[in-house]
Amino acid sequence: MCRIGAIKSKKYIHPSLALKLMRSQQKGHDNSGFAFVMQDLGGIFENYKNLPTLSMACSDAGMKIAEDYLHSLGFVRVFQFTPEVYPDAKLDIKTMPNYVFEVFQYPKTYKNASKEEKEELLVNSRLKLRKLLEEDDEGYVYSFWEDVLTLKEIGNPKDIGTYFNLWGEDVNIRSKIITAQCRQNTNYDIVRYAAHPFFLQGYTTLTNGENTFYEKNKLAQKNLHKAYIGFESDSQCFLYTLHYVHKILKWPLKYFKHVLTPLPYEEIEKRDDKEVLTRIKTSMANLAINGPNTTIGVLPDGTMLSVEDSKKLRPTVVCKHNDMVIITSEVCGANEIMPDRNSNDDIYTNEREIVVVDNDLNIERIPQ
Amino acid sequence: MKLNKIALDDLPWIIEYESDKCMLCGKCVASCSFSAIKVGVQKRKKVRAISNEEGFSIDSDQKAIPVIQQNIDENDYCRGCGICTKVCPNGAIRPVRNKTEIFGTRYRSKTGESVKRGGRTNLHTEGRTLDKIKVGRISQMTDPSLDALRHTFDLRTNLGRVLNPKDIDLEIVNGELQPSKTKSIPPNRSIYPILIGDMSIGALSPRMWEAVAIAVAYLNEVKGIPIRMSTGEGGLPEKLLRSRYLKYMILQIASGHFGWNRIIDSMPYMQEDPAGILIKIGQGAKPGDGGLLMAEKNVKLIQEIRGVPKADLLSPPNHQGLYSIEESVQKMFLSLNCAFKFKVPVAVKVAASATSVSVYNNLLRDPYNIVGGFFLDGIAGGTGAAHEISLNHTGHPIVSKLRDCYLTAVRQGKQGQIPLFAAGGVGMNGNLAADAFKLICLGASGVFIGRLVLQMAGCVGNDFGKCNACNTGRCPMGITTQNPKLAKRLDIDQVAQNIVNYICATDIELKKLLAPVGNSTLPIGRSDALICVDKNVADRLDIQHVC
């Protein structure tokens, strides 16, 4: 089983906080990896908010492939950050030769391009880059997006933290949103791409659980969008469904829940909005899920959410304190880094609601 | 002496009779609807030698004994239904299968006619594919199984065109989705995934048909199982067409268009829309073989409903005047949708064949979004009456053809948009739930059943040549006959109860299969839940091979 956690803060925070959040839940994961996505970046990236950041782990050859390709498109590198690493034979970590965090200026031809055109360019570039790197297994490109930094690695999270010096309070790497998971993929082979969080066009999801409708979800999603690829994990389907409902169909967020776990027909019949819900349930049946799971998501505007399966077989708790909200699998995580909150205000997401945290850290529970 | 007539050991069934047990009550003869037995007389002579003074003398004793005899005739022959055994108080009579019979040859030689039969395929040359497949994805700790009896399940499927989510025409008003008023969307019904297939009121006795209709209404209104039944070709009695029960009926229009006058005449008086319209292309499972309703069954009542005189009713093998799939979409689908004001799903039923995937492909691309379902009938599917050669030797198995159709939709990202319904031997092994579950995992939105319903009602026929006389109008159980005396044998209430019970049991069994897989809704297309020990089957169906 996975343990997942997300922190949303009004101030810039360091990934060590996410590492501590997850380490306290270590009985629930197998120490096979650690991954995080940081959004709304601070520290040394704060001045580049409108420029795309490439997050990649690769070989030397992969580095050249990536840079050559991005240069051929007209991208110009404006900033590069290479994390200082602390190798030690005793550390349980399967490292890659290079960890790349590079900020690029858009090609000149995109000077007057719209937001949509730029988003299209970034997705296409990442997909092509992934393909190029895959040919000879030269690397992994996790995200190429404005104001986003991603790291995924195989090994013991504690050692990964040590290797990248994430335990300290480095002022260089900071952000207002961090989503993290301490585990590699269990359902399939251990592949860096398979580790949560999953990211696409500003949307992030992490899931604890099993998607028993993975096969039909996958078959339905493959044709919906060019970026719906990989499927190295059954949980990836939740990201694509969130992206499809919110970004492509442009539906309000609460309908994500109606797609994931539609109400039974008998309950729909009693609702005033039964026609809408029936249409959704009918047309999106292939995107529904049926396994036990809970998902934490982040939208491009920073809104964070938590949603559960309809059987409530996996927990999430939403905890708030002053300038910070945590959504995580187990309350011990929140106790670790937010000990002085009023735990009576903790929200245990239920099976028929979606809990939404806005940028002012207001928490709304929207019933399905 | 001429010996080339049909002989007793040419017949498929031979009556075994023990005269010493027989009390000559005559029930067997009276109940044999095939006139396969008759009361006869045997001459018995005993000769004794009696010794005396002259040596010995002969004493003879001659008696005429009444016995039950078997008819040896191409029309009145034993079908092995066993009604005689059922009614005999002493167990003195029974039909025994004659393994060396050559009746088919004799029949053709004598009559110059093709052999006709009711029922479905009787050639079991290989094991059933569905039985080689098991439900193999058993939930474990991390994806816990459910409790079939405690958890709630949402076992509904769609009948009607399902639109791509981008086309369902919703607009956002104050942060809420609302149906847009700019265009209407195709009708869609959420129904139980098991349908009672198209058996016409001419093929069945009115009492049998009534019993099925009662069972369907009861299942819907009392048991909460939204099952639907298709009428088969030939229409419905006017009273039913104008009743509120019409909403449980899928009206069929087949290639003969029989009964549609009456349906159209009743339209202004209909209280409810029918559940759907099913356009049957050709004869169900048997491409190229028109449906047969023998003159024997085309009695006055049926003539009235169908609007045709007393004669053999042969449905043509295709809808006359249809030139192409596109034309069928335009002509039939549009006209039927217009007739019902675009409020009733219109589906099409075809035989599983090499071309059914092409047809399905075409329908998926139908720009009008008007095709509301694709019903596939496989080789083991049956008809109340057909030429034996068609029943036994024509058609494709349902499993791979269904899978082909589903996967072709997957490749286009259109799975589920035209719901697939599969039939053809579904429940042949007696376990409807298992067959339905497996077909649903392979991509069916639902299944439909025919002969199994007859067996629920008490049909004595089986898939090994027993009875199979639905075509003759002499059904000994009163199920497939228009003879009022035979039909009266059928207890309507009992039949309805049997059907209700069987479906309720199936409902529990379906949940018993869903529970270990961890699903509370139908696993349509969840082929990962299935495993198969036969590598060829596994590869062909793209499911997991285990050994």
mmCIF file of N, CA, C and O in Angstrom, chain A residues 1 209-213 215-216 219-220 223-224 244 248-252 254-255 262-266 273 275-276 279-286 290-292 310-311 313-314, chain B residues 137 142-144 146 154 156 158 162-166 168-170 172 175-179 185 188 190 406 410-413 415 517-528:
data_model
loop_
_atom_site.group_PDB
_atom_site.id
_atom_site.type_symbol
_atom_site.label_atom_id
_atom_site.label_comp_id
_atom_site.label_asym_id
_atom_site.label_seq_id
_atom_site.Cartn_x
_atom_site.Cartn_y
_atom_site.Cartn_z
ATOM 1 N N MET A 1 0.846 -1.197 0.000
ATOM 2 C CA MET A 1 0.000 0.000 0.000
ATOM 3 C C MET A 1 0.880 1.245 0.000
ATOM 4 O O MET A 1 1.938 1.256 0.600
ATOM 5 N N GLY A 209 -3.824 3.095 -3.214
ATOM 6 C CA GLY A 209 -4.883 2.122 -3.435
ATOM 7 C C GLY A 209 -4.710 1.328 -4.698
ATOM 8 O O GLY A 209 -3.637 1.270 -5.284
ATOM 9 N N GLU A 210 -5.809 0.696 -5.082
ATOM 10 C CA GLU A 210 -5.799 -0.165 -6.260
ATOM 11 C C GLU A 210 -6.896 0.300 -7.202
ATOM 12 O O GLU A 210 -8.020 0.531 -6.785
ATOM 13 N N ASN A 211 -6.566 0.406 -8.433
ATOM 14 C CA ASN A 211 -7.576 0.728 -9.428
ATOM 15 C C ASN A 211 -7.944 -0.558 -10.155
ATOM 16 O O ASN A 211 -7.292 -0.968 -11.109
ATOM 17 N N THR A 212 -9.009 -1.205 -9.703
ATOM 18 C CA THR A 212 -9.361 -2.486 -10.331
ATOM 19 C C THR A 212 -9.945 -2.298 -11.729
ATOM 20 O O THR A 212 -10.091 -3.252 -12.463
ATOM 21 N N PHE A 213 -10.289 -1.065 -12.078
ATOM 22 C CA PHE A 213 -10.771 -0.807 -13.444
ATOM 23 C C PHE A 213 -9.631 -0.295 -14.339
ATOM 24 O O PHE A 213 -9.886 0.316 -15.365
ATOM 25 N N GLU A 215 -7.598 -1.652 -16.428
ATOM 26 C CA GLU A 215 -7.596 -2.092 -17.832
ATOM 27 C C GLU A 215 -8.580 -1.275 -18.670
ATOM 28 O O GLU A 215 -8.246 -0.777 -19.735
ATOM 29 N N LYS A 216 -9.823 -1.147 -18.155
ATOM 30 C CA LYS A 216 -10.795 -0.403 -18.956
ATOM 31 C C LYS A 216 -10.525 1.089 -18.923
ATOM 32 O O LYS A 216 -10.737 1.784 -19.918
ATOM 33 N N LEU A 219 -7.732 1.560 -21.528
ATOM 34 C CA LEU A 219 -8.231 1.443 -22.906
ATOM 35 C C LEU A 219 -9.049 2.672 -23.297
ATOM 36 O O LEU A 219 -9.015 3.121 -24.437
ATOM 37 N N ALA A 220 -9.774 3.213 -22.330
ATOM 38 C CA ALA A 220 -10.595 4.388 -22.641
ATOM 39 C C ALA A 220 -9.738 5.636 -22.784
ATOM 40 O O ALA A 220 -10.022 6.504 -23.612
ATOM 41 N N ASN A 223 -7.012 6.930 -26.122
ATOM 42 C CA ASN A 223 -7.413 7.701 -27.298
ATOM 43 C C ASN A 223 -7.911 9.104 -26.971
ATOM 44 O O ASN A 223 -8.325 9.834 -27.868
ATOM 45 N N LEU A 224 -7.925 9.455 -25.703
ATOM 46 C CA LEU A 224 -8.531 10.735 -25.336
ATOM 47 C C LEU A 224 -7.573 11.914 -25.484
ATOM 48 O O LEU A 224 -8.003 13.037 -25.735
ATOM 49 N N TYR A 244 -8.685 15.298 -17.877
ATOM 50 C CA TYR A 244 -9.723 15.253 -18.917
ATOM 51 C C TYR A 244 -10.975 16.015 -18.476
ATOM 52 O O TYR A 244 -11.536 16.804 -19.236
ATOM 53 N N ILE A 248 -9.809 19.396 -20.275
ATOM 54 C CA ILE A 248 -10.325 19.202 -21.629
ATOM 55 C C ILE A 248 -11.821 19.524 -21.690
ATOM 56 O O ILE A 248 -12.267 20.292 -22.528
ATOM 57 N N LEU A 249 -12.594 18.903 -20.786
ATOM 58 C CA LEU A 249 -14.038 19.171 -20.811
ATOM 59 C C LEU A 249 -14.384 20.493 -20.126
ATOM 60 O O LEU A 249 -15.466 21.028 -20.326
ATOM 61 N N LYS A 250 -13.450 20.993 -19.303
ATOM 62 C CA LYS A 250 -13.628 22.265 -18.585
ATOM 63 C C LYS A 250 -14.820 22.227 -17.630
ATOM 64 O O LYS A 250 -15.524 23.211 -17.439
ATOM 65 N N TRP A 251 -15.063 21.086 -17.035
ATOM 66 C CA TRP A 251 -16.156 20.966 -16.073
ATOM 67 C C TRP A 251 -15.683 21.438 -14.701
ATOM 68 O O TRP A 251 -14.500 21.296 -14.360
ATOM 69 N N PRO A 252 -16.597 21.947 -13.889
ATOM 70 C CA PRO A 252 -16.223 22.291 -12.508
ATOM 71 C C PRO A 252 -15.642 21.077 -11.793
ATOM 72 O O PRO A 252 -16.015 19.930 -12.073
ATOM 73 N N LYS A 254 -15.983 19.609 -9.004
ATOM 74 C CA LYS A 254 -16.758 18.607 -8.251
ATOM 75 C C LYS A 254 -17.212 17.445 -9.137
ATOM 76 O O LYS A 254 -17.514 16.370 -8.630
ATOM 77 N N TYR A 255 -17.236 17.645 -10.452
ATOM 78 C CA TYR A 255 -17.692 16.555 -11.319
ATOM 79 C C TYR A 255 -16.643 15.460 -11.494
ATOM 80 O O TYR A 255 -16.930 14.386 -11.993
ATOM 81 N N PRO A 262 -19.377 7.327 -9.776
ATOM 82 C CA PRO A 262 -20.742 7.836 -9.935
ATOM 83 C C PRO A 262 -21.689 7.229 -8.900
ATOM 84 O O PRO A 262 -21.466 6.119 -8.421
ATOM 85 N N LEU A 263 -22.725 7.985 -8.585
ATOM 86 C CA LEU A 263 -23.739 7.476 -7.660
ATOM 87 C C LEU A 263 -24.465 6.302 -8.303
ATOM 88 O O LEU A 263 -24.567 6.223 -9.529
ATOM 89 N N PRO A 264 -24.999 5.394 -7.483
ATOM 90 C CA PRO A 264 -25.819 4.320 -8.062
ATOM 91 C C PRO A 264 -27.062 4.923 -8.735
ATOM 92 O O PRO A 264 -27.522 5.998 -8.351
ATOM 93 N N TYR A 265 -27.576 4.204 -9.721
ATOM 94 C CA TYR A 265 -28.742 4.692 -10.464
ATOM 95 C C TYR A 265 -29.895 5.048 -9.535
ATOM 96 O O TYR A 265 -30.592 6.043 -9.735
ATOM 97 N N GLU A 266 -30.084 4.245 -8.510
ATOM 98 C CA GLU A 266 -31.215 4.485 -7.609
ATOM 99 C C GLU A 266 -31.104 5.846 -6.929
ATOM 100 O O GLU A 266 -32.107 6.533 -6.721
ATOM 101 N N ASP A 273 -30.601 17.001 -10.195
ATOM 102 C CA ASP A 273 -29.725 17.071 -11.370
ATOM 103 C C ASP A 273 -29.534 15.689 -12.012
ATOM 104 O O ASP A 273 -28.473 15.376 -12.538
ATOM 105 N N GLU A 275 -30.570 14.345 -14.671
ATOM 106 C CA GLU A 275 -30.286 14.241 -16.104
ATOM 107 C C GLU A 275 -28.790 14.425 -16.377
ATOM 108 O O GLU A 275 -28.185 13.672 -17.144
ATOM 109 N N VAL A 276 -28.212 15.410 -15.707
ATOM 110 C CA VAL A 276 -26.775 15.649 -15.882
ATOM 111 C C VAL A 276 -25.978 14.439 -15.380
ATOM 112 O O VAL A 276 -25.089 13.929 -16.070
ATOM 113 N N ARG A 279 -26.223 11.473 -17.670
ATOM 114 C CA ARG A 279 -25.399 11.619 -18.884
ATOM 115 C C ARG A 279 -23.933 11.350 -18.574
ATOM 116 O O ARG A 279 -23.225 10.709 -19.339
ATOM 117 N N ILE A 280 -23.482 11.860 -17.437
ATOM 118 C CA ILE A 280 -22.080 11.656 -17.064
ATOM 119 C C ILE A 280 -21.819 10.177 -16.815
ATOM 120 O O ILE A 280 -20.876 9.591 -17.344
ATOM 121 N N LYS A 281 -22.701 9.573 -16.029
ATOM 122 C CA LYS A 281 -22.495 8.171 -15.682
ATOM 123 C C LYS A 281 -22.519 7.290 -16.930
ATOM 124 O O LYS A 281 -21.743 6.349 -17.064
ATOM 125 N N THR A 282 -23.400 7.608 -17.842
ATOM 126 C CA THR A 282 -23.528 6.805 -19.055
ATOM 127 C C THR A 282 -22.309 6.956 -19.960
ATOM 128 O O THR A 282 -21.732 5.969 -20.403
ATOM 129 N N SER A 283 -21.933 8.198 -20.191
ATOM 130 C CA SER A 283 -20.884 8.436 -21.193
ATOM 131 C C SER A 283 -19.473 8.240 -20.657
ATOM 132 O O SER A 283 -18.550 8.063 -21.426
ATOM 133 N N MET A 284 -19.320 8.308 -19.357
ATOM 134 C CA MET A 284 -17.967 8.223 -18.816
ATOM 135 C C MET A 284 -17.761 6.932 -18.031
ATOM 136 O O MET A 284 -16.851 6.856 -17.199
ATOM 137 N N ALA A 285 -18.566 5.930 -18.310
ATOM 138 C CA ALA A 285 -18.483 4.679 -17.550
ATOM 139 C C ALA A 285 -17.087 4.079 -17.615
ATOM 140 O O ALA A 285 -16.622 3.456 -16.661
ATOM 141 N N ASN A 286 -16.405 4.269 -18.715
ATOM 142 C CA ASN A 286 -15.079 3.667 -18.860
ATOM 143 C C ASN A 286 -14.011 4.368 -18.024
ATOM 144 O O ASN A 286 -12.896 3.872 -17.908
ATOM 145 N N ASN A 290 -13.323 1.361 -9.508
ATOM 146 C CA ASN A 290 -14.060 0.497 -8.604
ATOM 147 C C ASN A 290 -13.217 -0.075 -7.479
ATOM 148 O O ASN A 290 -13.706 -0.757 -6.625
ATOM 149 N N GLY A 291 -11.946 0.211 -7.491
ATOM 150 C CA GLY A 291 -11.095 -0.349 -6.450
ATOM 151 C C GLY A 291 -11.055 0.545 -5.220
ATOM 152 O O GLY A 291 -11.651 1.616 -5.201
ATOM 153 N N PRO A 292 -10.339 0.107 -4.200
ATOM 154 C CA PRO A 292 -10.193 0.935 -3.011
ATOM 155 C C PRO A 292 -9.064 1.931 -3.225
ATOM 156 O O PRO A 292 -7.936 1.533 -3.487
ATOM 157 N N SER A 310 -15.740 5.053 -3.381
ATOM 158 C CA SER A 310 -17.081 5.063 -2.798
ATOM 159 C C SER A 310 -17.243 4.031 -1.694
ATOM 160 O O SER A 310 -18.271 3.978 -1.031
ATOM 161 N N LYS A 311 -16.244 3.196 -1.490
ATOM 162 C CA LYS A 311 -16.359 2.215 -0.412
ATOM 163 C C LYS A 311 -15.593 2.664 0.833
ATOM 164 O O LYS A 311 -15.663 2.014 1.856
ATOM 165 N N LEU A 313 -12.346 2.689 1.491
ATOM 166 C CA LEU A 313 -11.429 1.648 1.932
ATOM 167 C C LEU A 313 -9.998 2.154 2.093
ATOM 168 O O LEU A 313 -9.106 1.389 2.414
ATOM 169 N N ARG A 314 -9.766 3.441 1.797
ATOM 170 C CA ARG A 314 -8.459 4.034 2.031
ATOM 171 C C ARG A 314 -8.673 5.398 2.680
ATOM 172 O O ARG A 314 -9.525 6.157 2.251
ATOM 173 N N ARG B 137 -9.070 -13.051 -11.479
ATOM 174 C CA ARG B 137 -8.483 -11.962 -10.711
ATOM 175 C C ARG B 137 -9.186 -11.872 -9.359
ATOM 176 O O ARG B 137 -10.205 -11.229 -9.205
ATOM 177 N N THR B 142 -4.854 -5.813 -0.610
ATOM 178 C CA THR B 142 -4.842 -4.393 -0.942
ATOM 179 C C THR B 142 -6.057 -3.958 -1.760
ATOM 180 O O THR B 142 -6.388 -2.797 -1.793
ATOM 181 N N ASP B 143 -6.683 -4.896 -2.446
ATOM 182 C CA ASP B 143 -7.916 -4.558 -3.159
ATOM 183 C C ASP B 143 -9.009 -5.512 -2.678
ATOM 184 O O ASP B 143 -9.352 -6.460 -3.345
ATOM 185 N N PRO B 144 -9.499 -5.262 -1.502
ATOM 186 C CA PRO B 144 -10.331 -6.272 -0.839
ATOM 187 C C PRO B 144 -11.556 -6.698 -1.644
ATOM 188 O O PRO B 144 -12.139 -5.893 -2.372
ATOM 189 N N LEU B 146 -15.461 -8.036 -2.026
ATOM 190 C CA LEU B 146 -16.686 -7.524 -1.425
ATOM 191 C C LEU B 146 -17.487 -8.675 -0.855
ATOM 192 O O LEU B 146 -17.163 -9.847 -1.061
ATOM 193 N N ASP B 154 -24.433 -2.144 -8.215
ATOM 194 C CA ASP B 154 -25.165 -1.306 -9.165
ATOM 195 C C ASP B 154 -25.119 -1.993 -10.529
ATOM 196 O O ASP B 154 -24.340 -1.627 -11.399
ATOM 197 N N ARG B 156 -26.354 -2.294 -13.604
ATOM 198 C CA ARG B 156 -27.149 -1.791 -14.723
ATOM 199 C C ARG B 156 -26.235 -1.608 -15.931
ATOM 200 O O ARG B 156 -25.045 -1.370 -15.791
ATOM 201 N N ASN B 158 -26.334 -0.143 -20.304
ATOM 202 C CA ASN B 158 -27.018 0.798 -21.180
ATOM 203 C C ASN B 158 -27.639 0.113 -22.377
ATOM 204 O O ASN B 158 -27.010 -0.728 -23.012
ATOM 205 N N VAL B 162 -24.522 5.604 -26.633
ATOM 206 C CA VAL B 162 -23.779 6.331 -25.611
ATOM 207 C C VAL B 162 -22.860 7.311 -26.331
ATOM 208 O O VAL B 162 -22.083 6.914 -27.191
ATOM 209 N N LEU B 163 -22.969 8.574 -25.979
ATOM 210 C CA LEU B 163 -22.173 9.578 -26.683
ATOM 211 C C LEU B 163 -20.801 9.741 -26.050
ATOM 212 O O LEU B 163 -20.609 9.479 -24.861
ATOM 213 N N ASN B 164 -19.891 10.199 -26.868
ATOM 214 C CA ASN B 164 -18.596 10.637 -26.377
ATOM 215 C C ASN B 164 -18.844 11.745 -25.352
ATOM 216 O O ASN B 164 -19.728 12.573 -25.546
ATOM 217 N N PRO B 165 -18.078 11.771 -24.250
ATOM 218 C CA PRO B 165 -18.333 12.795 -23.221
ATOM 219 C C PRO B 165 -18.353 14.220 -23.768
ATOM 220 O O PRO B 165 -19.040 15.080 -23.238
ATOM 221 N N LYS B 166 -17.609 14.447 -24.846
ATOM 222 C CA LYS B 166 -17.575 15.806 -25.397
ATOM 223 C C LYS B 166 -18.901 16.180 -26.065
ATOM 224 O O LYS B 166 -19.155 17.344 -26.342
ATOM 225 N N ILE B 168 -22.051 15.256 -24.942
ATOM 226 C CA ILE B 168 -23.274 15.049 -24.169
ATOM 227 C C ILE B 168 -24.005 16.356 -23.874
ATOM 228 O O ILE B 168 -25.014 16.381 -23.180
ATOM 229 N N ASP B 169 -23.481 17.427 -24.433
ATOM 230 C CA ASP B 169 -24.213 18.683 -24.500
ATOM 231 C C ASP B 169 -24.618 19.217 -23.130
ATOM 232 O O ASP B 169 -25.809 19.332 -22.815
ATOM 233 N N LEU B 170 -23.602 19.516 -22.346
ATOM 234 C CA LEU B 170 -23.854 20.128 -21.047
ATOM 235 C C LEU B 170 -23.231 21.518 -21.058
ATOM 236 O O LEU B 170 -22.192 21.733 -21.665
ATOM 237 N N ILE B 172 -22.197 25.036 -18.538
ATOM 238 C CA ILE B 172 -21.947 25.404 -17.143
ATOM 239 C C ILE B 172 -22.739 26.672 -16.813
ATOM 240 O O ILE B 172 -22.596 27.697 -17.476
ATOM 241 N N GLY B 175 -21.485 27.551 -12.085
ATOM 242 C CA GLY B 175 -20.635 26.486 -11.544
ATOM 243 C C GLY B 175 -21.259 25.106 -11.553
ATOM 244 O O GLY B 175 -20.722 24.170 -10.984
ATOM 245 N N GLU B 176 -22.426 24.990 -12.164
ATOM 246 C CA GLU B 176 -23.101 23.686 -12.224
ATOM 247 C C GLU B 176 -23.277 23.289 -13.692
ATOM 248 O O GLU B 176 -23.526 24.163 -14.540
ATOM 249 N N LEU B 177 -23.197 22.024 -13.957
ATOM 250 C CA LEU B 177 -23.497 21.556 -15.311
ATOM 251 C C LEU B 177 -25.014 21.461 -15.472
ATOM 252 O O LEU B 177 -25.715 21.011 -14.566
ATOM 253 N N GLN B 178 -25.464 21.900 -16.626
ATOM 254 C CA GLN B 178 -26.892 21.765 -16.923
ATOM 255 C C GLN B 178 -27.052 21.275 -18.348
ATOM 256 O O GLN B 178 -26.243 21.610 -19.209
ATOM 257 N N PRO B 179 -28.118 20.499 -18.593
ATOM 258 C CA PRO B 179 -28.326 20.059 -19.970
ATOM 259 C C PRO B 179 -28.604 21.264 -20.854
ATOM 260 O O PRO B 179 -29.416 22.114 -20.506
ATOM 261 N N ILE B 185 -30.179 14.597 -27.020
ATOM 262 C CA ILE B 185 -29.219 13.501 -27.124
ATOM 263 C C ILE B 185 -29.977 12.193 -27.287
ATOM 264 O O ILE B 185 -31.153 12.105 -26.940
ATOM 265 N N ASN B 188 -31.481 6.682 -24.048
ATOM 266 C CA ASN B 188 -30.667 5.646 -23.423
ATOM 267 C C ASN B 188 -31.411 5.122 -22.205
ATOM 268 O O ASN B 188 -31.994 5.877 -21.456
ATOM 269 N N SER B 190 -31.164 2.609 -18.761
ATOM 270 C CA SER B 190 -30.308 1.778 -17.916
ATOM 271 C C SER B 190 -31.111 0.557 -17.502
ATOM 272 O O SER B 190 -32.164 0.683 -16.875
ATOM 273 N N TYR B 406 -15.677 -5.766 -29.751
ATOM 274 C CA TYR B 406 -15.296 -4.874 -28.657
ATOM 275 C C TYR B 406 -13.935 -4.244 -28.930
ATOM 276 O O TYR B 406 -13.748 -3.039 -28.785
ATOM 277 N N VAL B 410 -12.472 -0.466 -29.242
ATOM 278 C CA VAL B 410 -11.387 0.042 -28.394
ATOM 279 C C VAL B 410 -10.345 0.765 -29.242
ATOM 280 O O VAL B 410 -9.872 1.844 -28.900
ATOM 281 N N ARG B 411 -10.012 0.157 -30.364
ATOM 282 C CA ARG B 411 -8.978 0.758 -31.215
ATOM 283 C C ARG B 411 -9.381 2.154 -31.686
ATOM 284 O O ARG B 411 -8.548 2.986 -31.971
ATOM 285 N N GLN B 412 -10.683 2.358 -31.788
ATOM 286 C CA GLN B 412 -11.147 3.681 -32.216
ATOM 287 C C GLN B 412 -11.514 4.571 -31.037
ATOM 288 O O GLN B 412 -12.018 5.680 -31.223
ATOM 289 N N GLY B 413 -11.311 4.063 -29.835
ATOM 290 C CA GLY B 413 -11.689 4.835 -28.648
ATOM 291 C C GLY B 413 -13.190 4.979 -28.523
ATOM 292 O O GLY B 413 -13.682 5.967 -27.993
ATOM 293 N N GLN B 415 -15.325 2.352 -27.377
ATOM 294 C CA GLN B 415 -15.942 1.233 -26.672
ATOM 295 C C GLN B 415 -17.103 1.710 -25.811
ATOM 296 O O GLN B 415 -17.041 2.766 -25.201
ATOM 297 N N VAL B 517 -13.855 -10.242 -7.318
ATOM 298 C CA VAL B 517 -13.108 -9.355 -8.205
ATOM 299 C C VAL B 517 -13.046 -7.945 -7.608
ATOM 300 O O VAL B 517 -12.242 -7.117 -8.009
ATOM 301 N N GLY B 518 -13.909 -7.705 -6.645
ATOM 302 C CA GLY B 518 -13.897 -6.419 -5.954
ATOM 303 C C GLY B 518 -14.683 -5.338 -6.665
ATOM 304 O O GLY B 518 -14.454 -4.158 -6.443
ATOM 305 N N ASN B 519 -15.618 -5.723 -7.508
ATOM 306 C CA ASN B 519 -16.384 -4.729 -8.271
ATOM 307 C C ASN B 519 -17.817 -4.630 -7.782
ATOM 308 O O ASN B 519 -18.473 -5.648 -7.568
ATOM 309 N N SER B 520 -18.275 -3.406 -7.655
ATOM 310 C CA SER B 520 -19.690 -3.237 -7.315
ATOM 311 C C SER B 520 -20.493 -2.792 -8.530
ATOM 312 O O SER B 520 -21.692 -2.645 -8.458
ATOM 313 N N THR B 521 -19.804 -2.560 -9.637
ATOM 314 C CA THR B 521 -20.519 -2.254 -10.873
ATOM 315 C C THR B 521 -20.084 -3.256 -11.944
ATOM 316 O O THR B 521 -19.136 -4.012 -11.736
ATOM 317 N N LEU B 522 -20.756 -3.239 -13.058
ATOM 318 C CA LEU B 522 -20.469 -4.245 -14.087
ATOM 319 C C LEU B 522 -19.049 -4.095 -14.638
ATOM 320 O O LEU B 522 -18.630 -2.986 -14.978
ATOM 321 N N PRO B 523 -18.328 -5.188 -14.735
ATOM 322 C CA PRO B 523 -16.933 -5.103 -15.212
ATOM 323 C C PRO B 523 -16.853 -5.175 -16.741
ATOM 324 O O PRO B 523 -16.144 -6.011 -17.291
ATOM 325 N N ILE B 524 -17.564 -4.283 -17.412
ATOM 326 C CA ILE B 524 -17.595 -4.353 -18.878
ATOM 327 C C ILE B 524 -16.192 -4.113 -19.438
ATOM 328 O O ILE B 524 -15.580 -3.082 -19.176
ATOM 329 N N GLY B 525 -15.687 -5.085 -20.189
ATOM 330 C CA GLY B 525 -14.362 -4.944 -20.790
ATOM 331 C C GLY B 525 -13.212 -5.243 -19.851
ATOM 332 O O GLY B 525 -12.060 -5.042 -20.209
ATOM 333 N N ARG B 526 -13.525 -5.725 -18.646
ATOM 334 C CA ARG B 526 -12.424 -6.011 -17.702
ATOM 335 C C ARG B 526 -11.846 -7.381 -17.985
ATOM 336 O O ARG B 526 -11.927 -8.305 -17.174
ATOM 337 N N SER B 527 -11.227 -7.527 -19.139
ATOM 338 C CA SER B 527 -10.722 -8.840 -19.530
ATOM 339 C C SER B 527 -9.569 -9.285 -18.628
ATOM 340 O O SER B 527 -9.221 -10.459 -18.598
ATOM 341 N N ASP B 528 -8.987 -8.349 -17.885
ATOM 342 C CA ASP B 528 -7.910 -8.732 -16.976
ATOM 343 C C ASP B 528 -8.439 -9.575 -15.821
ATOM 344 O O ASP B 528 -7.661 -10.155 -15.072
#
